[in-house]
mmCIF file of C-alpha atoms in Angstrom:
data_model
loop_
_atom_site.group_PDB
_atom_site.id
_atom_site.type_symbol
_atom_site.label_atom_id
_atom_site.label_comp_id
_atom_site.label_asym_id
_atom_site.label_seq_id
_atom_site.Cartn_x
_atom_site.Cartn_y
_atom_site.Cartn_z
ATOM 1 C CA MET A 1 127.915 17.881 120.844
ATOM 2 C CA PRO A 2 124.241 18.777 120.270
ATOM 3 C CA PRO A 3 123.462 21.862 118.197
ATOM 4 C CA LYS A 4 122.844 24.995 120.226
ATOM 5 C CA TYR A 5 120.538 26.708 117.698
ATOM 6 C CA LEU A 6 121.818 30.084 118.825
ATOM 7 C CA SER A 7 121.525 31.763 115.438
ATOM 8 C CA ALA A 8 120.356 29.268 112.812
ATOM 9 C CA CYS A 9 116.763 28.081 112.933
ATOM 10 C CA PRO A 10 116.207 24.313 112.961
ATOM 11 C CA ALA A 11 114.980 22.557 109.841
ATOM 12 C CA ASP A 12 111.479 21.116 109.630
ATOM 13 C CA VAL A 13 112.872 17.601 109.977
ATOM 14 C CA GLU A 14 114.414 18.579 113.325
ATOM 15 C CA LEU A 15 111.132 20.088 114.515
ATOM 16 C CA ARG A 16 109.313 16.888 113.519
ATOM 17 C CA ALA A 17 111.868 14.821 115.406
ATOM 18 C CA TYR A 18 111.357 17.083 118.387
ATOM 19 C CA LEU A 19 107.587 16.628 118.275
ATOM 20 C CA SER A 20 107.946 12.868 117.859
ATOM 21 C CA ASP A 21 110.236 12.643 120.894
ATOM 22 C CA GLU A 22 113.110 11.260 118.814
ATOM 23 C CA LEU A 23 115.808 13.620 120.133
ATOM 24 C CA ASP A 24 117.983 13.178 123.191
ATOM 25 C CA ILE A 25 117.277 15.337 126.228
ATOM 26 C CA ALA A 26 120.198 17.738 125.707
ATOM 27 C CA THR A 27 119.285 18.379 122.049
ATOM 28 C CA LYS A 28 115.617 18.878 122.921
ATOM 29 C CA ALA A 29 116.566 21.353 125.637
ATOM 30 C CA SER A 30 118.777 23.319 123.238
ATOM 31 C CA LEU A 31 116.140 23.363 120.515
ATOM 32 C CA GLU A 32 113.425 24.391 122.938
ATOM 33 C CA GLU A 33 115.518 27.277 124.207
ATOM 34 C CA HIS A 34 115.743 28.545 120.635
ATOM 35 C CA ILE A 35 111.989 28.125 120.033
ATOM 36 C CA GLU A 36 111.189 30.116 123.176
ATOM 37 C CA SER A 37 113.094 33.107 121.792
ATOM 38 C CA CYS A 38 112.151 32.775 118.108
ATOM 39 C CA GLY A 39 108.599 33.691 117.168
ATOM 40 C CA HIS A 40 109.146 32.412 113.617
ATOM 41 C CA CYS A 41 110.032 28.923 114.844
ATOM 42 C CA GLU A 42 107.152 28.973 117.327
ATOM 43 C CA ARG A 43 104.752 29.614 114.436
ATOM 44 C CA ARG A 44 106.415 26.880 112.355
ATOM 45 C CA LEU A 45 106.000 24.481 115.242
ATOM 46 C CA GLY A 46 102.320 25.360 115.512
ATOM 47 C CA SER A 47 101.856 24.758 111.773
ATOM 48 C CA LEU A 48 103.498 21.361 112.056
ATOM 49 C CA LEU A 49 101.230 20.478 114.968
ATOM 50 C CA ASP A 50 98.183 21.360 112.877
ATOM 51 C CA SER A 51 99.347 19.396 109.834
ATOM 52 C CA GLN A 52 100.780 16.239 111.368
ATOM 53 C CA SER A 53 98.997 13.193 112.760
ATOM 54 C CA PHE A 54 101.789 11.923 115.015
ATOM 55 C CA ALA A 55 101.489 11.918 118.796
ATOM 56 C CA ILE A 56 101.619 15.515 120.023
ATOM 57 C CA PHE A 57 104.006 16.650 122.723
ATOM 58 C CA THR A 58 104.116 20.012 124.418
ATOM 59 C CA TRP A 59 107.329 21.971 124.803
ATOM 60 C CA SER A 60 109.758 19.268 125.803
ATOM 61 C CA ALA A 61 111.348 18.939 129.227
ATOM 62 C CA LEU A 62 114.518 20.650 130.269
ATOM 63 C CA PRO A 63 116.854 18.481 132.381
ATOM 64 C CA PHE A 64 115.953 19.272 136.011
ATOM 65 C CA SER A 65 118.704 18.516 138.513
ATOM 66 C CA ASN A 66 116.275 17.914 141.389
ATOM 67 C CA SER A 67 113.318 16.537 139.471
ATOM 68 C CA ASN A 68 111.440 13.343 140.142
ATOM 69 C CA LEU A 69 110.132 13.343 136.575
ATOM 70 C CA ASP A 70 111.370 10.463 134.467
ATOM 71 C CA LEU A 71 112.007 12.480 131.315
ATOM 72 C CA ASN A 72 112.949 9.467 129.230
ATOM 73 C CA SER A 73 109.643 7.702 129.943
ATOM 74 C CA ILE A 74 107.377 10.514 128.738
ATOM 75 C CA LYS A 75 105.426 9.139 125.801
ATOM 76 C CA GLN A 76 101.988 10.743 126.184
ATOM 77 C CA PRO A 77 101.609 14.216 127.741
ATOM 78 C CA PHE A 78 97.908 13.837 128.518
ATOM 79 C CA THR A 79 95.755 11.515 130.582
ATOM 80 C CA PRO A 80 93.899 8.684 128.829
ATOM 81 C CA ARG A 81 90.662 10.608 129.309
ATOM 82 C CA TYR A 82 91.645 13.275 126.763
ATOM 83 C CA GLU A 83 92.492 12.955 123.079
ATOM 84 C CA CYS A 84 94.554 15.843 121.752
ATOM 85 C CA LEU A 85 93.189 17.464 118.580
ATOM 86 C CA GLY A 86 95.595 20.371 118.218
ATOM 87 C CA LEU A 87 97.257 23.407 119.748
ATOM 88 C CA ILE A 88 95.096 26.489 120.384
ATOM 89 C CA ASP A 89 97.562 28.928 121.921
ATOM 90 C CA VAL A 90 100.962 29.106 123.617
ATOM 91 C CA GLY A 91 101.946 31.509 126.368
ATOM 92 C CA GLY A 92 105.101 32.187 128.302
ATOM 93 C CA PHE A 93 104.404 29.526 130.917
ATOM 94 C CA GLY A 94 101.665 27.338 129.523
ATOM 95 C CA SER A 95 99.795 26.043 126.522
ATOM 96 C CA VAL A 96 96.119 25.600 125.660
ATOM 97 C CA TRP A 97 95.018 22.573 123.661
ATOM 98 C CA LYS A 98 91.832 21.510 121.918
ATOM 99 C CA MET A 99 90.914 18.106 123.357
ATOM 100 C CA LEU A 100 88.186 15.497 123.200
ATOM 101 C CA ASP A 101 86.926 14.468 126.624
ATOM 102 C CA SER A 102 86.215 10.761 126.108
ATOM 103 C CA GLN A 103 84.345 10.449 129.391
ATOM 104 C CA PHE A 104 81.602 12.880 128.307
ATOM 105 C CA ASN A 105 82.291 12.857 124.530
ATOM 106 C CA ARG A 106 82.688 16.637 124.366
ATOM 107 C CA LEU A 107 85.268 19.083 123.121
ATOM 108 C CA VAL A 108 87.181 20.991 125.796
ATOM 109 C CA ALA A 109 90.137 23.331 126.096
ATOM 110 C CA VAL A 110 92.912 21.987 128.314
ATOM 111 C CA LYS A 111 95.462 24.375 129.788
ATOM 112 C CA THR A 112 98.792 22.988 130.954
ATOM 113 C CA LEU A 113 102.019 24.306 132.377
ATOM 114 C CA LYS A 114 105.133 23.646 130.360
ATOM 115 C CA VAL A 115 107.291 20.858 131.727
ATOM 116 C CA ARG A 116 110.104 23.254 132.570
ATOM 117 C CA HIS A 117 107.775 25.078 134.986
ATOM 118 C CA ALA A 118 106.131 21.991 136.474
ATOM 119 C CA MET A 119 108.501 21.954 139.457
ATOM 120 C CA ASP A 120 107.990 25.606 140.450
ATOM 121 C CA PRO A 121 105.631 25.566 143.473
ATOM 122 C CA SER A 122 104.702 29.251 143.111
ATOM 123 C CA LEU A 123 103.722 28.805 139.458
ATOM 124 C CA ILE A 124 101.710 25.696 140.305
ATOM 125 C CA ARG A 125 99.867 27.654 143.022
ATOM 126 C CA ARG A 126 99.108 30.451 140.566
ATOM 127 C CA PHE A 127 98.031 27.931 137.929
ATOM 128 C CA PHE A 128 95.581 26.109 140.203
ATOM 129 C CA ALA A 129 94.392 29.425 141.674
ATOM 130 C CA GLU A 130 93.131 30.376 138.214
ATOM 131 C CA ALA A 131 91.155 27.129 138.011
ATOM 132 C CA GLN A 132 89.831 27.565 141.544
ATOM 133 C CA ILE A 133 88.740 31.157 140.928
ATOM 134 C CA CYS A 134 86.945 30.209 137.705
ATOM 135 C CA SER A 135 85.257 27.287 139.447
ATOM 136 C CA GLN A 136 83.857 29.707 142.055
ATOM 137 C CA LEU A 137 82.502 32.041 139.384
ATOM 138 C CA THR A 138 79.556 29.977 138.190
ATOM 139 C CA HIS A 139 78.205 32.485 135.711
ATOM 140 C CA PRO A 140 76.996 32.236 132.081
ATOM 141 C CA PHE A 141 79.651 34.735 130.949
ATOM 142 C CA VAL A 142 82.632 33.136 132.751
ATOM 143 C CA VAL A 143 84.217 30.094 131.140
ATOM 144 C CA PRO A 144 83.428 27.041 133.362
ATOM 145 C CA ILE A 145 86.068 24.620 134.650
ATOM 146 C CA HIS A 146 85.354 20.906 134.175
ATOM 147 C CA ASP A 147 88.370 19.122 135.613
ATOM 148 C CA MET A 148 91.833 19.679 137.090
ATOM 149 C CA GLY A 149 94.771 17.547 138.170
ATOM 150 C CA TYR A 150 98.170 16.328 137.040
ATOM 151 C CA LEU A 151 99.151 14.759 133.743
ATOM 152 C CA GLN A 152 101.136 11.565 133.432
ATOM 153 C CA ASP A 153 104.361 13.541 133.070
ATOM 154 C CA GLY A 154 103.739 15.510 136.286
ATOM 155 C CA ARG A 155 102.448 18.771 134.858
ATOM 156 C CA PRO A 156 99.318 20.370 136.318
ATOM 157 C CA TYR A 157 96.360 20.915 134.009
ATOM 158 C CA PHE A 158 92.764 22.005 134.040
ATOM 159 C CA ALA A 159 90.033 21.436 131.472
ATOM 160 C CA MET A 160 87.468 24.109 130.641
ATOM 161 C CA LYS A 161 84.703 24.833 128.175
ATOM 162 C CA LEU A 162 85.951 25.193 124.616
ATOM 163 C CA VAL A 163 84.771 28.534 123.213
ATOM 164 C CA GLU A 164 85.003 28.639 119.441
ATOM 165 C CA GLY A 165 84.574 32.090 117.995
ATOM 166 C CA GLN A 166 86.449 35.384 117.922
ATOM 167 C CA GLN A 167 88.162 37.619 120.398
ATOM 168 C CA LEU A 168 86.248 40.806 121.143
ATOM 169 C CA ASP A 169 88.728 42.986 119.239
ATOM 170 C CA GLN A 170 88.438 40.697 116.203
ATOM 171 C CA ALA A 171 84.642 40.622 116.298
ATOM 172 C CA PHE A 172 84.493 44.429 116.433
ATOM 173 C CA SER A 173 87.616 45.391 114.526
ATOM 174 C CA HIS A 174 85.969 48.362 112.766
ATOM 175 C CA GLN A 175 84.505 51.564 114.142
ATOM 176 C CA PRO A 176 80.715 51.790 113.623
ATOM 177 C CA GLN A 177 79.473 54.614 111.451
ATOM 178 C CA GLY A 178 76.354 56.691 111.979
ATOM 179 C CA GLN A 179 74.411 57.703 115.060
ATOM 180 C CA ASP A 180 71.656 55.139 114.468
ATOM 181 C CA SER A 181 73.879 52.216 113.509
ATOM 182 C CA ALA A 182 72.612 48.890 114.904
ATOM 183 C CA ASP A 183 76.264 48.000 115.448
ATOM 184 C CA TRP A 184 76.340 50.392 118.413
ATOM 185 C CA MET A 185 73.741 48.384 120.304
ATOM 186 C CA THR A 186 75.475 45.084 119.496
ATOM 187 C CA ARG A 187 78.648 46.464 121.032
ATOM 188 C CA VAL A 188 76.823 47.853 124.066
ATOM 189 C CA GLN A 189 75.098 44.511 124.647
ATOM 190 C CA ALA A 190 78.436 42.662 124.473
ATOM 191 C CA PHE A 191 79.959 45.172 126.890
ATOM 192 C CA GLY A 192 76.984 44.719 129.209
ATOM 193 C CA SER A 193 77.650 40.971 129.274
ATOM 194 C CA ILE A 194 81.284 41.608 130.254
ATOM 195 C CA CYS A 195 80.086 43.915 133.035
ATOM 196 C CA GLN A 196 77.682 41.234 134.256
ATOM 197 C CA ALA A 197 80.544 38.737 134.572
ATOM 198 C CA MET A 198 82.755 41.242 136.355
ATOM 199 C CA ALA A 199 79.950 42.430 138.648
ATOM 200 C CA PHE A 200 79.511 38.788 139.683
ATOM 201 C CA ALA A 201 83.275 38.525 140.331
ATOM 202 C CA HIS A 202 83.478 41.833 142.212
ATOM 203 C CA ASP A 203 80.563 40.779 144.388
ATOM 204 C CA ARG A 204 82.791 37.873 145.475
ATOM 205 C CA ASN A 205 85.792 40.190 145.957
ATOM 206 C CA ILE A 206 87.623 38.767 142.941
ATOM 207 C CA ILE A 207 89.463 41.134 140.609
ATOM 208 C CA HIS A 208 90.645 40.104 137.149
ATOM 209 C CA ARG A 209 93.648 42.449 136.705
ATOM 210 C CA ASP A 210 94.034 41.730 132.984
ATOM 211 C CA LEU A 211 90.774 42.759 131.363
ATOM 212 C CA LYS A 212 91.202 43.512 127.664
ATOM 213 C CA PRO A 213 89.435 42.680 124.379
ATOM 214 C CA GLN A 214 91.825 39.773 123.746
ATOM 215 C CA ASN A 215 90.620 38.114 126.959
ATOM 216 C CA VAL A 216 86.958 38.224 125.942
ATOM 217 C CA MET A 217 85.598 35.662 123.487
ATOM 218 C CA ILE A 218 82.485 36.058 121.338
ATOM 219 C CA GLY A 219 81.178 32.574 120.522
ATOM 220 C CA ARG A 220 79.633 31.456 117.257
ATOM 221 C CA HIS A 221 76.155 32.249 118.550
ATOM 222 C CA GLY A 222 77.086 35.587 120.090
ATOM 223 C CA GLU A 223 77.713 34.302 123.602
ATOM 224 C CA VAL A 224 80.254 36.316 125.624
ATOM 225 C CA GLN A 225 82.906 34.627 127.768
ATOM 226 C CA VAL A 226 85.429 36.448 129.971
ATOM 227 C CA MET A 227 88.626 34.396 129.751
ATOM 228 C CA ASP A 228 92.139 34.110 131.168
ATOM 229 C CA TRP A 229 91.833 34.558 134.932
ATOM 230 C CA GLY A 230 95.517 33.698 135.411
ATOM 231 C CA LEU A 231 96.245 37.046 137.099
ATOM 232 C CA ALA A 232 93.001 37.177 139.087
ATOM 233 C CA LYS A 233 93.107 37.736 142.818
ATOM 234 C CA GLN A 234 90.657 37.427 145.681
ATOM 235 C CA ILE A 235 90.912 40.503 147.883
ATOM 236 C CA LEU A 236 90.017 40.976 151.530
ATOM 237 C CA GLU A 237 87.447 43.491 152.645
ATOM 238 C CA PRO A 238 88.323 45.284 155.935
ATOM 239 C CA GLU A 239 85.828 43.205 157.928
ATOM 240 C CA GLN A 240 87.409 39.981 156.595
ATOM 241 C CA VAL A 241 90.981 40.684 157.630
ATOM 242 C CA ASP A 242 90.645 39.086 161.065
ATOM 243 C CA SER A 243 88.159 36.402 160.016
ATOM 244 C CA LYS A 244 88.910 32.811 159.077
ATOM 245 C CA ILE A 245 87.464 32.999 155.594
ATOM 246 C CA ASP A 246 89.166 30.576 153.203
ATOM 247 C CA MET A 247 90.512 32.710 150.403
ATOM 248 C CA VAL A 248 91.792 31.491 147.062
ATOM 249 C CA PRO A 249 95.601 31.219 147.282
ATOM 250 C CA THR A 250 97.366 33.644 144.986
ATOM 251 C CA ASP A 251 100.945 34.475 144.171
ATOM 252 C CA ASP A 252 101.569 38.106 143.263
ATOM 253 C CA ARG A 253 105.053 37.798 141.870
ATOM 254 C CA PRO A 254 105.285 40.122 138.841
ATOM 255 C CA ILE A 255 105.151 37.494 136.119
ATOM 256 C CA ALA A 256 102.646 37.016 133.338
ATOM 257 C CA ASP A 257 101.082 33.818 132.096
ATOM 258 C CA THR A 258 100.571 35.027 128.540
ATOM 259 C CA VAL A 259 103.608 36.580 126.913
ATOM 260 C CA ARG A 260 103.623 37.992 123.381
ATOM 261 C CA SER A 261 105.560 40.643 121.533
ATOM 262 C CA GLY A 262 102.700 43.063 120.815
ATOM 263 C CA LEU A 263 102.162 46.277 122.780
ATOM 264 C CA ASP A 264 98.580 45.236 123.559
ATOM 265 C CA ASP A 265 99.587 41.943 125.205
ATOM 266 C CA THR A 266 100.294 40.910 128.775
ATOM 267 C CA GLN A 267 103.780 42.039 129.709
ATOM 268 C CA VAL A 268 106.566 40.248 131.549
ATOM 269 C CA GLY A 269 107.320 42.147 134.740
ATOM 270 C CA ALA A 270 103.785 43.476 135.068
ATOM 271 C CA LEU A 271 100.508 42.181 136.376
ATOM 272 C CA GLY A 272 98.291 43.127 133.486
ATOM 273 C CA THR A 273 98.488 44.798 130.092
ATOM 274 C CA TYR A 274 99.720 48.387 129.906
ATOM 275 C CA ALA A 275 97.474 49.368 126.981
ATOM 276 C CA TYR A 276 94.404 48.788 129.190
ATOM 277 C CA MET A 277 95.899 49.304 132.652
ATOM 278 C CA ALA A 278 94.949 51.816 135.321
ATOM 279 C CA PRO A 279 97.735 54.236 136.381
ATOM 280 C CA GLU A 280 97.847 52.941 139.971
ATOM 281 C CA GLN A 281 98.234 49.365 138.710
ATOM 282 C CA ALA A 282 100.942 50.403 136.229
ATOM 283 C CA LEU A 283 102.867 52.120 139.043
ATOM 284 C CA ASP A 284 102.446 49.315 141.568
ATOM 285 C CA ALA A 285 101.239 45.951 140.282
ATOM 286 C CA LEU A 286 100.105 44.835 143.734
ATOM 287 C CA SER A 287 97.875 47.866 144.335
ATOM 288 C CA ALA A 288 95.156 46.821 141.873
ATOM 289 C CA THR A 289 91.583 47.120 143.181
ATOM 290 C CA LYS A 290 88.065 46.830 141.826
ATOM 291 C CA GLU A 291 88.497 50.399 140.572
ATOM 292 C CA SER A 292 91.487 49.181 138.528
ATOM 293 C CA ASP A 293 89.219 46.636 136.832
ATOM 294 C CA VAL A 294 86.741 49.478 136.265
ATOM 295 C CA PHE A 295 89.445 51.397 134.400
ATOM 296 C CA SER A 296 90.102 48.342 132.212
ATOM 297 C CA LEU A 297 86.375 48.034 131.517
ATOM 298 C CA GLY A 298 86.420 51.677 130.453
ATOM 299 C CA ALA A 299 89.373 50.888 128.198
ATOM 300 C CA ILE A 300 87.389 48.071 126.577
ATOM 301 C CA LEU A 301 84.413 50.417 126.105
ATOM 302 C CA CYS A 302 86.773 52.979 124.576
ATOM 303 C CA GLN A 303 87.953 50.418 122.027
ATOM 304 C CA LEU A 304 84.391 49.336 121.248
ATOM 305 C CA LEU A 305 83.378 52.955 120.595
ATOM 306 C CA THR A 306 86.493 54.239 118.823
ATOM 307 C CA GLY A 307 88.165 51.117 117.457
ATOM 308 C CA LYS A 308 91.327 51.875 119.462
ATOM 309 C CA PRO A 309 92.557 51.279 123.040
ATOM 310 C CA PRO A 310 92.982 54.344 125.267
ATOM 311 C CA TYR A 311 96.779 54.266 125.037
ATOM 312 C CA ILE A 312 98.375 54.214 121.583
ATOM 313 C CA ALA A 313 102.185 54.178 121.485
ATOM 314 C CA ASN A 314 104.980 53.290 119.100
ATOM 315 C CA THR A 315 107.327 51.784 121.682
ATOM 316 C CA GLN A 316 107.036 49.839 124.905
ATOM 317 C CA ALA A 317 108.748 52.624 126.862
ATOM 318 C CA GLU A 318 106.281 55.198 125.525
ATOM 319 C CA LEU A 319 103.352 52.909 126.390
ATOM 320 C CA ILE A 320 104.572 52.439 129.969
ATOM 321 C CA GLN A 321 105.042 56.210 130.330
ATOM 322 C CA MET A 322 101.472 56.830 129.165
ATOM 323 C CA ALA A 323 100.026 54.136 131.445
ATOM 324 C CA THR A 324 101.856 55.251 134.583
ATOM 325 C CA THR A 325 100.989 58.929 134.088
ATOM 326 C CA GLY A 326 97.414 58.426 132.862
ATOM 327 C CA ALA A 327 98.025 60.249 129.569
ATOM 328 C CA LEU A 328 94.454 60.039 128.248
ATOM 329 C CA LYS A 329 93.959 63.359 126.452
ATOM 330 C CA SER A 330 94.052 61.791 122.980
ATOM 331 C CA ALA A 331 91.720 58.977 124.118
ATOM 332 C CA PHE A 332 89.170 61.496 125.369
ATOM 333 C CA GLY A 333 89.452 63.367 122.066
ATOM 334 C CA ARG A 334 88.727 60.177 120.104
ATOM 335 C CA LEU A 335 85.774 59.375 122.351
ATOM 336 C CA ASN A 336 84.224 62.827 121.985
ATOM 337 C CA SER A 337 84.395 62.589 118.190
ATOM 338 C CA CYS A 338 83.407 58.934 117.706
ATOM 339 C CA GLY A 339 79.716 59.600 117.074
ATOM 340 C CA ALA A 340 78.414 57.364 119.861
ATOM 341 C CA ASP A 341 75.659 58.341 122.289
ATOM 342 C CA GLU A 342 76.849 61.016 124.701
ATOM 343 C CA GLU A 343 75.816 58.916 127.685
ATOM 344 C CA LEU A 344 78.182 56.112 126.616
ATOM 345 C CA ILE A 345 80.989 58.589 126.019
ATOM 346 C CA ARG A 346 80.555 60.112 129.482
ATOM 347 C CA LEU A 347 80.575 56.625 131.051
ATOM 348 C CA ALA A 348 83.802 55.663 129.254
ATOM 349 C CA ILE A 349 85.512 58.920 130.270
ATOM 350 C CA ARG A 350 84.403 58.481 133.881
ATOM 351 C CA CYS A 351 85.773 54.920 133.979
ATOM 352 C CA LEU A 352 89.068 56.130 132.508
ATOM 353 C CA ASP A 353 89.586 58.840 135.119
ATOM 354 C CA ALA A 354 93.187 58.751 136.375
ATOM 355 C CA ASN A 355 91.910 59.153 139.946
ATOM 356 C CA PRO A 356 90.326 55.881 141.175
ATOM 357 C CA ALA A 357 88.017 57.822 143.514
ATOM 358 C CA ASN A 358 86.322 59.464 140.521
ATOM 359 C CA ARG A 359 85.499 56.191 138.762
ATOM 360 C CA PRO A 360 82.468 53.972 139.321
ATOM 361 C CA LYS A 361 83.205 51.951 142.449
ATOM 362 C CA ASP A 362 82.919 48.541 140.778
ATOM 363 C CA ALA A 363 81.596 46.681 137.747
ATOM 364 C CA PHE A 364 78.086 46.539 139.235
ATOM 365 C CA ASP A 365 77.942 50.354 139.136
ATOM 366 C CA ILE A 366 78.837 50.309 135.418
ATOM 367 C CA LEU A 367 76.327 47.521 134.768
ATOM 368 C CA ASN A 368 73.522 49.594 136.308
ATOM 369 C CA GLN A 369 74.315 52.485 133.980
ATOM 370 C CA ILE A 370 74.530 50.215 130.925
ATOM 371 C CA GLN A 371 71.196 48.589 131.797
ATOM 372 C CA LYS A 372 69.555 51.999 132.228
ATOM 373 C CA PHE A 373 70.987 53.081 128.873
ATOM 374 C CA THR A 374 69.792 49.970 127.023
ATOM 375 C CA ALA A 375 66.359 50.239 128.683
ATOM 376 C CA LYS A 376 66.105 53.878 127.549
ATOM 377 C CA VAL A 377 67.164 52.995 124.005
ATOM 378 C CA SER A 378 64.698 50.095 123.901
ATOM 379 C CA GLU A 379 61.914 52.410 125.071
ATOM 380 C CA GLU A 380 62.831 54.978 122.433
ATOM 381 C CA LEU A 381 62.879 52.286 119.747
ATOM 382 C CA GLU A 382 59.467 51.037 120.881
ATOM 383 C CA LYS A 383 58.070 54.574 120.790
ATOM 384 C CA ARG A 384 59.550 55.005 117.321
ATOM 385 C CA LYS A 385 57.895 51.782 116.154
ATOM 386 C CA VAL A 386 54.528 52.907 117.536
ATOM 387 C CA GLU A 387 54.892 56.311 115.908
ATOM 388 C CA ASN A 388 55.906 54.747 112.585
ATOM 389 C CA ALA A 389 52.901 52.424 112.750
ATOM 390 C CA ARG A 390 50.641 55.393 113.508
ATOM 391 C CA GLN A 391 52.041 57.317 110.541
ATOM 392 C CA GLU A 392 51.592 54.334 108.236
ATOM 393 C CA LEU A 393 47.984 53.952 109.363
ATOM 394 C CA LYS A 394 47.375 57.654 108.790
ATOM 395 C CA ILE A 395 48.855 57.411 105.292
ATOM 396 C CA ARG A 396 46.647 54.403 104.467
ATOM 397 C CA GLU A 397 43.526 56.173 105.772
ATOM 398 C CA THR A 398 44.331 59.286 103.732
ATOM 399 C CA ALA A 399 44.869 57.179 100.614
ATOM 400 C CA LYS A 400 41.551 55.385 101.215
ATOM 401 C CA ARG A 401 39.656 58.676 101.560
ATOM 402 C CA ARG A 402 41.308 59.949 98.373
ATOM 403 C CA ARG A 403 40.204 56.862 96.443
ATOM 404 C CA LEU A 404 36.639 57.243 97.713
ATOM 405 C CA TRP A 405 36.575 60.925 96.762
ATOM 406 C CA VAL A 406 37.880 60.140 93.269
ATOM 407 C CA ALA A 407 35.236 57.414 92.876
#
C-alpha cells in the first residue's frame, strides 16, 4: 500500500526518487497530491531541482482513466531541442523552466501545463490562447513567443524570451523620498513603458485582466516586459459582432493559472488579483473591459508612488469586500500624502475611480498623460540646467571683475 502523505511530509530521499522517476505511478500520484497542498514541500522540491544534476521531471502524472499517455514510458519531459537548466516558477496549472534552445543556442523560458491537466481541452485552449495573444503583440515591452507545441509526454508548451531581472514590486520596493528625487522619474518611465505595452494591446482589443507589479519584469538593463497573459482576452467591438473576424479563442471559466497563498496573488475562483482589481471585475469576472485594465494600471501607479497597493487587508474576505465595494479612501489618503507630483496623484486617483465611466477610456489615454508629464518635466529640467549655467557664468564673470579690480 503506497504512502498517502496526508499528514507527514516525505523525506528528501523520497523527493529525489520522485524526481528521478523511480516511484510507481500510485506512489507518485499520492506524493504529488501532498506537494500540491504543502508549500513547504513545494519549496523543498524546488531546492532539490536547483541542487541536483539528474534528469528533471515536472510534477509527475496522475493515473488518467481515459488517457492515451503512456505514463510508464515518460523519461524526458522536454523535446530534444531544449535542455532544461532549472525551475523558474510553479503555478496552479503549469510550470516555467529555464531552458537552452539548442537550435539557436539561446536561453529561453518554457511554460508547460502539468501532466494532470494535459487532457483538459479547456485548459489547453486557454494555455495556447496565451501564446497566441502574446505572438500577436509584437511590441518591445511584451515578452515575445518563440515556439509552441507538444512535448514528448503529450503536454502543451510554449517557449518565450527569458527575462532575467526583478519584478516591478521588487525593483521599487521602497517609497521614494523628496519632491526632487530622481527615483520618481525612474518609476514614471517604467510605468510609461507598461502603458505603452497596454496601449498596443488595447488598440488590438486585447485586455490583460491580471495587471499587477508581479506580472511586470524589469530586466538587468532596465528593460520593461509585461508578462503572464494567461487571463488575457480579445474582446469584440460593436461593429465586429456580426463580422467574420478571427478572434483568439479564450475560455472564461473562473480559474487562475498562477495560484499562491499571498493576498496580492492571482486567486482561484477569480479572473485576476483582488488587490489590483476593479470593482466591476471583482463583482463579475466576465465583465472586465479596457477600463478594468485602466484601474489595474492605476493600482500599479499607486504602488509605485506610495509603496503599497490600493487595497490593504489582513484577510482574504476583507480584501474581497474592499475590491467589490471599491473601498479606496485609505488609498487616496496615501496618494495625497506621498510627496509625488500632484499631476501624477490626480492621474492615479482618476484611474482608481470606482465608476468605470470616470476613468481614462484605455491605456492609450493614460500614456498620453504620462508622455505630457515627462515632456513637461524634461522641459523644466532643461530650463533649470540653462538657468544654472547662466548663474555659474555670472558668478565667474563677477569673480573675474573682482580679481581685475584688486589687481
